[in-house]
Amino acid sequence: FKTHDMIITMGQYRNWTRDRYFFGIEEYGIYADYCEDKINTLDYVGDYLFEYGYSLSQTGSLELSDSVLNATLSVKCNPDVLMLMGDNSLAREDYARAEQLYTKAFIMLPDRLKPLCRLAKTYWKRGDIESLNNIKKCIDNFHPRIESDITESLRNEVRNML
């Protein structure tokens, strides 16, 4: 980095931390617009990339969201990135890609129930009843690290798919 470049980067980072307010209040369109001009200087900040990718996903820019999320994976190892990419694929009805991403997310952190539930949703949307029934059995027998109302809610959601 040259000193000038570092000053610009620090200014962009400071602006981004201020702009995160809009992410917090779920104004994703505004937030994505603010993030757009910072992509070249903050491409090493994992939280920035994830939030930008999430905001793009929420505003329907699924392809651009996946592009930003792919960049996120190079600086942030987090299954939530793969889950969001899986959600984008599911929204595009790319069931094979969604299945692949949710499976990777589960392998990355195998004590989480959410990737398995998203797999079930993928099988349900694609009409793959056999795979849905198999994953339902896995979900019913799954023991997460922390059992909570959320895990029970996820199980109930899957039970109600057929």
XYZ file of N, CA, C and O in Angstrom:
648
model
N 0.821 -1.182 0.000
C 0.000 0.000 0.000
C 0.872 1.255 0.000
O 1.826 1.362 0.749
N 0.463 2.198 -0.779
C 1.056 3.519 -0.676
C 0.268 4.274 0.396
O -0.876 3.937 0.700
N 0.862 5.308 0.946
C 0.202 6.079 2.001
C -1.132 6.632 1.523
O -2.142 6.545 2.224
N -1.173 7.142 0.314
C -2.409 7.690 -0.241
C -3.497 6.621 -0.317
O -4.655 6.860 0.062
N -3.125 5.426 -0.812
C -4.092 4.331 -0.908
C -4.593 3.913 0.465
O -5.769 3.580 0.640
N -3.707 3.908 1.453
C -4.091 3.518 2.802
C -5.080 4.519 3.396
O -6.050 4.137 4.052
N -4.871 5.797 3.139
C -5.781 6.830 3.646
C -7.163 6.664 3.016
O -8.188 6.736 3.693
N -7.205 6.397 1.716
C -8.486 6.173 1.028
C -9.186 4.955 1.607
O -10.382 4.982 1.908
N -8.432 3.878 1.801
C -9.006 2.650 2.348
C -9.559 2.882 3.751
O -10.660 2.439 4.074
N -8.815 3.583 4.580
C -9.275 3.865 5.946
C -10.544 4.716 5.918
O -11.464 4.498 6.703
N -10.617 5.672 4.998
C -11.815 6.495 4.860
C -13.009 5.670 4.414
O -14.121 5.829 4.935
N -12.795 4.774 3.465
C -13.874 3.903 2.993
C -14.354 2.981 4.115
O -15.538 2.737 4.269
N -13.403 2.469 4.899
C -13.754 1.593 6.019
C -14.587 2.359 7.045
O -15.608 1.865 7.527
N -14.186 3.561 7.365
C -14.922 4.390 8.314
C -16.332 4.679 7.776
O -17.321 4.596 8.511
N -16.432 4.990 6.486
C -17.753 5.227 5.881
C -18.619 3.972 5.942
O -19.820 4.049 6.196
N -17.998 2.815 5.684
C -18.753 1.560 5.715
C -19.305 1.297 7.113
O -20.457 0.904 7.263
N -18.485 1.510 8.143
C -18.978 1.260 9.500
C -20.156 2.181 9.826
O -21.073 1.781 10.537
N -20.157 3.380 9.274
C -21.288 4.303 9.449
C -22.503 3.806 8.658
O -23.630 3.818 9.137
N -22.270 3.330 7.442
C -23.360 2.877 6.570
C -24.022 1.590 7.059
O -25.141 1.276 6.637
N -23.365 0.847 7.933
C -23.920 -0.414 8.432
C -25.251 -0.205 9.161
O -26.019 -1.155 9.335
N -25.514 0.986 9.558
C -26.800 1.318 10.178
C -27.947 0.833 9.295
O -28.920 0.255 9.776
N -27.834 1.052 7.990
C -28.912 0.680 7.065
C -29.075 -0.832 6.966
O -30.176 -1.327 6.775
N -27.976 -1.568 7.115
C -28.072 -3.028 7.157
C -28.827 -3.449 8.409
O -29.698 -4.316 8.358
N -28.507 -2.810 9.516
C -29.142 -3.137 10.790
C -30.636 -2.896 10.809
O -31.377 -3.605 11.492
N -31.108 -1.909 10.066
C -32.554 -1.635 10.030
C -33.203 -2.248 8.788
O -34.333 -1.922 8.444
N -32.466 -3.143 8.134
C -32.956 -3.935 6.992
C -33.350 -3.091 5.792
O -34.269 -3.433 5.053
N -32.644 -2.007 5.584
C -32.801 -1.191 4.370
C -31.733 -1.649 3.380
O -30.740 -0.968 3.132
N -31.964 -2.834 2.814
C -30.924 -3.505 2.034
C -30.609 -2.802 0.717
O -29.467 -2.809 0.279
N -31.584 -2.202 0.093
C -31.331 -1.487 -1.151
C -30.402 -0.296 -0.940
O -29.450 -0.090 -1.694
N -30.681 0.477 0.090
C -29.832 1.628 0.417
C -28.430 1.148 0.767
O -27.430 1.687 0.297
N -28.372 0.104 1.599
C -27.074 -0.417 2.035
C -26.257 -0.917 0.841
O -25.060 -0.628 0.734
N -26.893 -1.656 -0.060
C -26.182 -2.174 -1.235
C -25.649 -1.030 -2.094
O -24.521 -1.103 -2.606
N -26.437 0.022 -2.239
C -25.970 1.183 -3.006
C -24.735 1.808 -2.361
O -23.787 2.182 -3.051
N -24.744 1.932 -1.048
C -23.588 2.495 -0.351
C -22.368 1.588 -0.470
O -21.237 2.069 -0.549
N -22.592 0.284 -0.464
C -21.471 -0.670 -0.525
C -20.824 -0.732 -1.902
O -19.634 -1.021 -2.014
N -21.601 -0.464 -2.923
C -21.132 -0.652 -4.301
C -19.822 0.081 -4.587
O -18.918 -0.469 -5.209
N -19.686 1.308 -4.116
C -18.485 2.081 -4.437
C -17.276 1.721 -3.567
O -16.185 2.219 -3.801
N -17.480 0.824 -2.599
C -16.384 0.447 -1.705
C -15.772 -0.912 -2.057
O -14.794 -1.335 -1.443
N -16.310 -1.598 -3.044
C -15.901 -2.976 -3.334
C -14.418 -3.085 -3.675
O -13.768 -4.057 -3.319
N -13.863 -2.101 -4.345
C -12.453 -2.190 -4.741
C -11.487 -1.915 -3.595
O -10.322 -2.305 -3.681
N -11.950 -1.240 -2.556
C -11.049 -0.934 -1.443
C -11.290 -1.798 -0.211
O -10.399 -1.933 0.616
N -12.464 -2.382 -0.083
C -12.761 -3.201 1.099
C -12.939 -4.676 0.757
O -13.588 -5.418 1.492
N -12.332 -5.117 -0.337
C -12.504 -6.495 -0.782
C -11.801 -7.524 0.098
O -11.864 -8.712 -0.163
N -11.175 -7.087 1.171
C -10.512 -7.989 2.103
C -11.245 -8.056 3.453
O -10.811 -8.744 4.370
N -12.358 -7.349 3.578
C -13.113 -7.298 4.834
C -14.302 -8.253 4.716
O -15.285 -7.961 4.031
N -14.194 -9.389 5.403
C -15.203 -10.440 5.286
C -16.603 -10.008 5.652
O -17.570 -10.336 4.953
N -16.757 -9.263 6.742
C -18.097 -8.830 7.153
C -18.721 -7.889 6.127
O -19.919 -7.968 5.841
N -17.906 -6.994 5.576
C -18.399 -6.089 4.530
C -18.900 -6.903 3.334
O -20.012 -6.689 2.844
N -18.093 -7.847 2.871
C -18.467 -8.638 1.698
C -19.728 -9.453 1.960
O -20.623 -9.521 1.110
N -19.820 -10.066 3.151
C -20.998 -10.873 3.454
C -22.258 -10.005 3.506
O -23.283 -10.343 2.917
N -22.180 -8.879 4.197
C -23.350 -8.010 4.309
C -23.759 -7.438 2.951
O -24.950 -7.314 2.658
N -22.783 -7.106 2.138
C -23.079 -6.615 0.788
C -23.752 -7.711 -0.034
O -24.781 -7.492 -0.671
N -23.194 -8.917 0.014
C -23.789 -10.048 -0.700
C -25.192 -10.359 -0.210
O -26.092 -10.647 -1.003
N -25.397 -10.286 1.097
C -26.717 -10.523 1.675
C -27.710 -9.469 1.184
O -28.838 -9.791 0.791
N -27.277 -8.217 1.209
C -28.151 -7.127 0.767
C -28.524 -7.284 -0.699
O -29.675 -7.062 -1.079
N -27.563 -7.658 -1.516
C -27.853 -7.889 -2.936
C -28.857 -9.021 -3.107
O -29.770 -8.941 -3.927
N -28.700 -10.068 -2.310
C -29.637 -11.187 -2.361
C -31.049 -10.729 -1.993
O -32.029 -11.096 -2.649
N -31.154 -9.920 -0.951
C -32.459 -9.450 -0.487
C -33.138 -8.522 -1.488
O -34.362 -8.401 -1.489
N -32.343 -7.883 -2.348
C -32.928 -6.977 -3.341
C -33.120 -7.669 -4.692
O -33.519 -7.023 -5.652
N -32.825 -8.973 -4.751
C -33.075 -9.739 -5.963
C -31.919 -9.792 -6.949
O -32.055 -10.379 -8.023
N -30.784 -9.231 -6.611
C -29.603 -9.278 -7.490
C -28.800 -10.539 -7.173
O -27.692 -10.478 -6.630
N -29.376 -11.689 -7.520
C -28.822 -12.965 -7.087
C -27.461 -13.271 -7.711
O -26.566 -13.787 -7.032
N -27.290 -12.981 -8.987
C -26.008 -13.272 -9.647
C -24.885 -12.422 -9.055
O -23.801 -12.931 -8.764
N -25.143 -11.140 -8.884
C -24.138 -10.251 -8.291
C -23.872 -10.651 -6.842
O -22.729 -10.631 -6.376
N -24.915 -11.037 -6.135
C -24.761 -11.507 -4.760
C -23.812 -12.706 -4.709
O -22.894 -12.747 -3.891
N -24.024 -13.673 -5.595
C -23.142 -14.848 -5.620
C -21.704 -14.472 -5.932
O -20.773 -15.044 -5.368
N -21.516 -13.512 -6.805
C -20.171 -13.054 -7.136
C -19.477 -12.463 -5.905
O -18.315 -12.773 -5.617
N -20.190 -11.627 -5.174
C -19.630 -11.012 -3.963
C -19.406 -12.079 -2.893
O -18.381 -12.092 -2.204
N -20.340 -13.016 -2.772
C -20.199 -14.072 -1.764
C -19.031 -15.006 -2.092
O -18.366 -15.511 -1.177
N -18.776 -15.249 -3.380
C -17.591 -16.038 -3.757
C -16.322 -15.339 -3.279
O -15.402 -15.988 -2.785
N -16.281 -14.026 -3.424
C -15.128 -13.264 -2.928
C -15.050 -13.362 -1.407
O -13.950 -13.414 -0.838
N -16.189 -13.403 -0.759
C -16.223 -13.517 0.695
C -15.540 -14.796 1.158
O -14.815 -14.801 2.154
N -15.754 -15.882 0.423
C -15.172 -17.166 0.808
C -13.644 -17.149 0.815
O -13.023 -17.944 1.514
N -13.051 -16.231 0.071
C -11.589 -16.165 0.058
C -11.034 -15.480 1.308
O -9.844 -15.600 1.595
N -11.878 -14.773 2.061
C -11.401 -14.081 3.259
C -12.158 -14.483 4.529
O -11.752 -14.109 5.621
N -13.234 -15.250 4.396
C -14.049 -15.596 5.558
C -14.582 -17.012 5.398
O -15.358 -17.288 4.493
N -14.164 -17.882 6.283
C -14.597 -19.277 6.243
C -15.810 -19.414 7.162
O -15.670 -19.572 8.374
N -16.995 -19.332 6.567
C -18.219 -19.312 7.353
C -19.310 -20.041 6.578
O -19.586 -19.695 5.425
N -19.957 -21.027 7.199
C -21.013 -21.756 6.484
C -22.205 -20.884 6.101
O -22.946 -21.220 5.179
N -22.386 -19.768 6.789
C -23.501 -18.876 6.441
C -23.351 -18.312 5.032
O -24.347 -18.032 4.357
N -22.112 -18.153 4.577
C -21.871 -17.679 3.213
C -22.391 -18.725 2.230
O -23.107 -18.406 1.272
N -22.062 -19.990 2.485
C -22.534 -21.070 1.613
C -24.052 -21.211 1.681
O -24.705 -21.475 0.674
N -24.605 -21.012 2.868
C -26.062 -21.099 3.013
C -26.757 -20.025 2.175
O -27.747 -20.302 1.502
N -26.223 -18.820 2.212
C -26.822 -17.732 1.436
C -26.679 -17.992 -0.060
O -27.620 -17.757 -0.827
N -25.544 -18.511 -0.468
C -25.383 -18.864 -1.884
C -26.362 -19.973 -2.264
O -26.919 -19.973 -3.366
N -26.588 -20.910 -1.340
C -27.581 -21.960 -1.570
C -28.981 -21.384 -1.702
O -29.761 -21.796 -2.557
N -29.298 -20.396 -0.858
C -30.605 -19.738 -0.944
C -30.777 -19.044 -2.293
O -31.857 -19.088 -2.895
N -29.706 -18.406 -2.769
C -29.760 -17.756 -4.092
C -30.011 -18.793 -5.178
O -30.810 -18.572 -6.090
N -29.324 -19.924 -5.089
C -29.507 -20.990 -6.084
C -30.923 -21.545 -6.029
O -31.539 -21.808 -7.063
N -31.442 -21.725 -4.824
C -32.808 -22.219 -4.658
C -33.811 -21.240 -5.260
O -34.769 -21.647 -5.930
N -33.587 -19.957 -5.069
C -34.473 -18.935 -5.644
C -34.447 -18.971 -7.172
O -35.452 -18.660 -7.817
N -33.310 -19.356 -7.745
C -33.194 -19.479 -9.207
C -33.630 -20.854 -9.700
O -33.521 -21.152 -10.884
N -34.079 -21.698 -8.770
C -34.486 -23.073 -9.057
C -33.336 -23.914 -9.600
O -33.537 -24.867 -10.353
N -32.116 -23.597 -9.178
C -30.936 -24.402 -9.501
C -30.738 -25.363 -8.327
O -29.893 -25.158 -7.455
N -31.553 -26.421 -8.323
C -31.616 -27.318 -7.180
C -30.320 -28.092 -6.958
O -29.918 -28.308 -5.810
N -29.649 -28.480 -8.013
C -28.392 -29.226 -7.870
C -27.334 -28.364 -7.181
O -26.622 -28.827 -6.286
N -27.243 -27.107 -7.578
C -26.257 -26.197 -6.957
C -26.632 -25.913 -5.507
O -25.768 -25.885 -4.627
N -27.915 -25.704 -5.235
C -28.369 -25.466 -3.861
C -28.017 -26.667 -2.979
O -27.489 -26.504 -1.873
N -28.282 -27.863 -3.473
C -27.962 -29.081 -2.721
C -26.468 -29.150 -2.417
O -26.063 -29.448 -1.287
N -25.662 -28.850 -3.404
C -24.208 -28.884 -3.231
C -23.764 -27.880 -2.156
O -22.951 -28.207 -1.288
N -24.281 -26.679 -2.208
C -23.877 -25.638 -1.262
C -24.354 -25.935 0.157
O -23.609 -25.749 1.123
N -25.585 -26.409 0.312
C -26.083 -26.738 1.645
C -25.304 -27.918 2.230
O -25.032 -27.949 3.431
N -24.943 -28.869 1.401
C -24.149 -30.012 1.867
C -22.777 -29.541 2.341
O -22.301 -29.956 3.402
N -22.138 -28.662 1.573
C -20.836 -28.111 1.978
C -20.955 -27.360 3.299
O -20.073 -27.446 4.156
N -22.032 -26.594 3.460
C -22.233 -25.839 4.700
C -22.366 -26.784 5.891
O -21.816 -26.529 6.962
N -23.076 -27.894 5.695
C -23.231 -28.868 6.775
C -21.894 -29.528 7.108
O -21.549 -29.702 8.277
N -21.133 -29.875 6.089
C -19.822 -30.500 6.311
C -18.883 -29.535 7.041
O -18.122 -29.937 7.915
N -18.975 -28.261 6.693
C -18.112 -27.259 7.316
C -18.382 -27.141 8.819
O -17.462 -26.974 9.609
N -19.642 -27.249 9.214
C -20.023 -27.130 10.620
C -21.159 -28.129 10.891
O -22.334 -27.775 10.857
N -20.790 -29.395 11.160
C -21.796 -30.471 11.201
C -22.708 -30.505 12.420
O -23.551 -31.382 12.510
N -22.589 -29.557 13.329
C -23.503 -29.584 14.471
C -24.662 -28.601 14.308
O -25.363 -28.296 15.253
N -24.869 -28.138 13.072
C -25.967 -27.207 12.811
C -27.078 -27.910 12.018
O -26.824 -28.609 11.053
N -28.289 -27.658 12.424
C -29.460 -28.287 11.814
C -29.939 -27.550 10.561
O -30.492 -28.151 9.643
N -29.698 -26.253 10.500
C -30.238 -25.429 9.419
C -29.856 -25.904 8.012
O -30.728 -25.951 7.136
N -28.585 -26.295 7.756
C -28.279 -26.776 6.393
C -29.093 -28.013 5.997
O -29.511 -28.142 4.846
N -29.338 -28.901 6.951
C -30.141 -30.085 6.647
C -31.583 -29.701 6.328
O -32.203 -30.278 5.424
N -32.096 -28.720 7.039
C -33.469 -28.259 6.771
C -33.566 -27.599 5.399
O -34.561 -27.764 4.695
N -32.525 -26.877 5.020
C -32.516 -26.259 3.686
C -32.404 -27.338 2.605
O -32.981 -27.199 1.526
N -31.666 -28.408 2.892
C -31.618 -29.535 1.953
C -33.016 -30.126 1.791
O -33.441 -30.428 0.672
N -33.715 -30.285 2.905
C -35.082 -30.821 2.846
C -35.961 -29.925 1.983
O -36.738 -30.415 1.147
N -35.842 -28.623 2.158
C -36.630 -27.680 1.364
C -36.291 -27.809 -0.123
O -37.177 -27.742 -0.984
N -35.018 -28.005 -0.413
C -34.575 -28.185 -1.799
C -35.221 -29.430 -2.399
O -35.754 -29.396 -3.516
N -35.180 -30.537 -1.661
C -35.780 -31.784 -2.158
C -37.286 -31.631 -2.333
O -37.872 -32.116 -3.299
N -37.925 -30.931 -1.400
C -39.365 -30.718 -1.475
C -39.728 -29.894 -2.708
O -40.655 -30.235 -3.452
N -38.992 -28.803 -2.936
C -39.286 -27.945 -4.092
C -39.037 -28.665 -5.408
O -39.712 -28.406 -6.397
N -38.060 -29.544 -5.428
C -37.739 -30.263 -6.655
C -38.631 -31.492 -6.836
O -38.632 -32.112 -7.894
N -39.396 -31.839 -5.791
C -40.314 -32.972 -5.885
C -39.644 -34.310 -5.674
O -40.179 -35.347 -6.072
N -38.501 -34.334 -5.025
C -37.732 -35.554 -4.765
C -38.154 -36.116 -3.404
O -37.512 -35.886 -2.382
N -39.249 -36.866 -3.404
C -39.859 -37.356 -2.163
C -38.952 -38.352 -1.446
O -38.850 -38.331 -0.211
N -38.267 -39.197 -2.182
C -37.380 -40.186 -1.557
C -36.256 -39.493 -0.775
O -35.995 -39.824 0.387
N -35.595 -38.533 -1.392
C -34.528 -37.799 -0.704
C -35.088 -36.992 0.460
O -34.443 -36.879 1.514
N -36.280 -36.444 0.287
C -36.930 -35.683 1.362
C -37.177 -36.587 2.568
O -36.878 -36.209 3.706
N -37.703 -37.772 2.341
C -37.951 -38.701 3.444
C -36.651 -39.119 4.126
O -36.605 -39.252 5.353
N -35.593 -39.324 3.346
C -34.301 -39.690 3.928
C -33.745 -38.565 4.798
O -33.242 -38.817 5.897
N -33.834 -37.354 4.311
C -33.292 -36.231 5.087
C -34.162 -35.960 6.308
O -33.656 -35.546 7.356
N -35.470 -36.220 6.202
C -36.351 -36.077 7.364
C -35.912 -37.002 8.493
O -35.896 -36.616 9.666
N -35.543 -38.233 8.148
C -35.057 -39.183 9.163
C -33.788 -38.671 9.808
O -33.616 -38.762 11.029
N -32.902 -38.128 9.006
C -31.657 -37.559 9.549
C -31.962 -36.409 10.496
O -31.352 -36.294 11.567
N -32.902 -35.561 10.104
C -33.244 -34.402 10.928
C -33.895 -34.843 12.234
O -33.596 -34.311 13.308
N -34.778 -35.841 12.176
C -35.429 -36.333 13.395
C -34.420 -36.941 14.371
O -34.590 -36.850 15.584
N -33.375 -37.572 13.845
C -32.362 -38.218 14.685
C -31.159 -37.326 14.991
O -30.249 -37.752 15.675
N -31.175 -36.126 14.475
C -30.038 -35.219 14.627
C -30.005 -34.641 16.040
O -31.026 -34.236 16.583
N -28.817 -34.607 16.630
C -28.632 -34.031 17.961
C -27.696 -32.833 17.850
O -26.483 -33.003 17.793
N -28.268 -31.633 17.792
C -27.417 -30.444 17.690
C -26.665 -30.207 18.997
O -27.034 -30.748 20.049
N -25.638 -29.410 18.895
C -24.843 -29.080 20.077
C -25.716 -28.414 21.126
O -25.603 -28.682 22.315
N -26.623 -27.553 20.673
C -27.538 -26.867 21.585
C -28.964 -27.075 21.082
O -29.302 -26.684 19.977
N -29.772 -27.709 21.904
C -31.186 -27.911 21.576
C -31.949 -26.668 22.045
O -31.720 -26.169 23.141
N -32.823 -26.152 21.186
C -33.552 -24.935 21.544
C -34.908 -24.922 20.856
O -35.251 -25.825 20.097
N -35.650 -23.864 21.104
C -36.943 -23.684 20.433
C -36.736 -23.563 18.924
O -37.581 -23.998 18.138
N -35.626 -22.977 18.531
C -35.341 -22.803 17.104
C -35.138 -24.155 16.429
O -35.683 -24.395 15.353
N -34.388 -25.047 17.069
C -34.177 -26.357 16.448
C -35.489 -27.130 16.351
O -35.737 -27.806 15.357
N -36.325 -27.004 17.375
C -37.625 -27.679 17.318
C -38.496 -27.068 16.227
O -39.213 -27.777 15.511
N -38.437 -25.767 16.074
C -39.182 -25.080 15.019
C -38.714 -25.546 13.640
O -39.539 -25.777 12.738
N -37.407 -25.688 13.461
C -36.872 -26.176 12.184
C -37.355 -27.592 11.900
O -37.742 -27.921 10.775
N -37.335 -28.445 12.922
C -37.816 -29.824 12.746
C -39.292 -29.838 12.347
O -39.699 -30.591 11.461
N -40.092 -29.022 13.017
C -41.530 -28.965 12.709
C -41.776 -28.476 11.282
O -42.684 -28.967 10.603
N -40.983 -27.531 10.853
C -41.114 -27.021 9.486
C -40.899 -28.156 8.474
O -41.640 -28.277 7.499
N -39.893 -28.981 8.728
C -39.600 -30.091 7.814
C -40.687 -31.155 7.903
O -41.117 -31.705 6.888
N -41.162 -31.443 9.110
C -42.229 -32.446 9.280
C -43.488 -32.061 8.514
O -44.222 -32.928 8.030
N -43.733 -30.773 8.392
C -44.957 -30.279 7.739
C -44.827 -30.144 6.223
O -45.756 -29.656 5.581
N -43.730 -30.586 5.656
C -43.533 -30.406 4.203
C -44.380 -31.348 3.368
O -44.677 -31.047 2.237
N -44.754 -32.483 3.884
C -45.608 -33.404 3.101
C -47.013 -33.456 3.646
O -47.291 -33.458 4.750
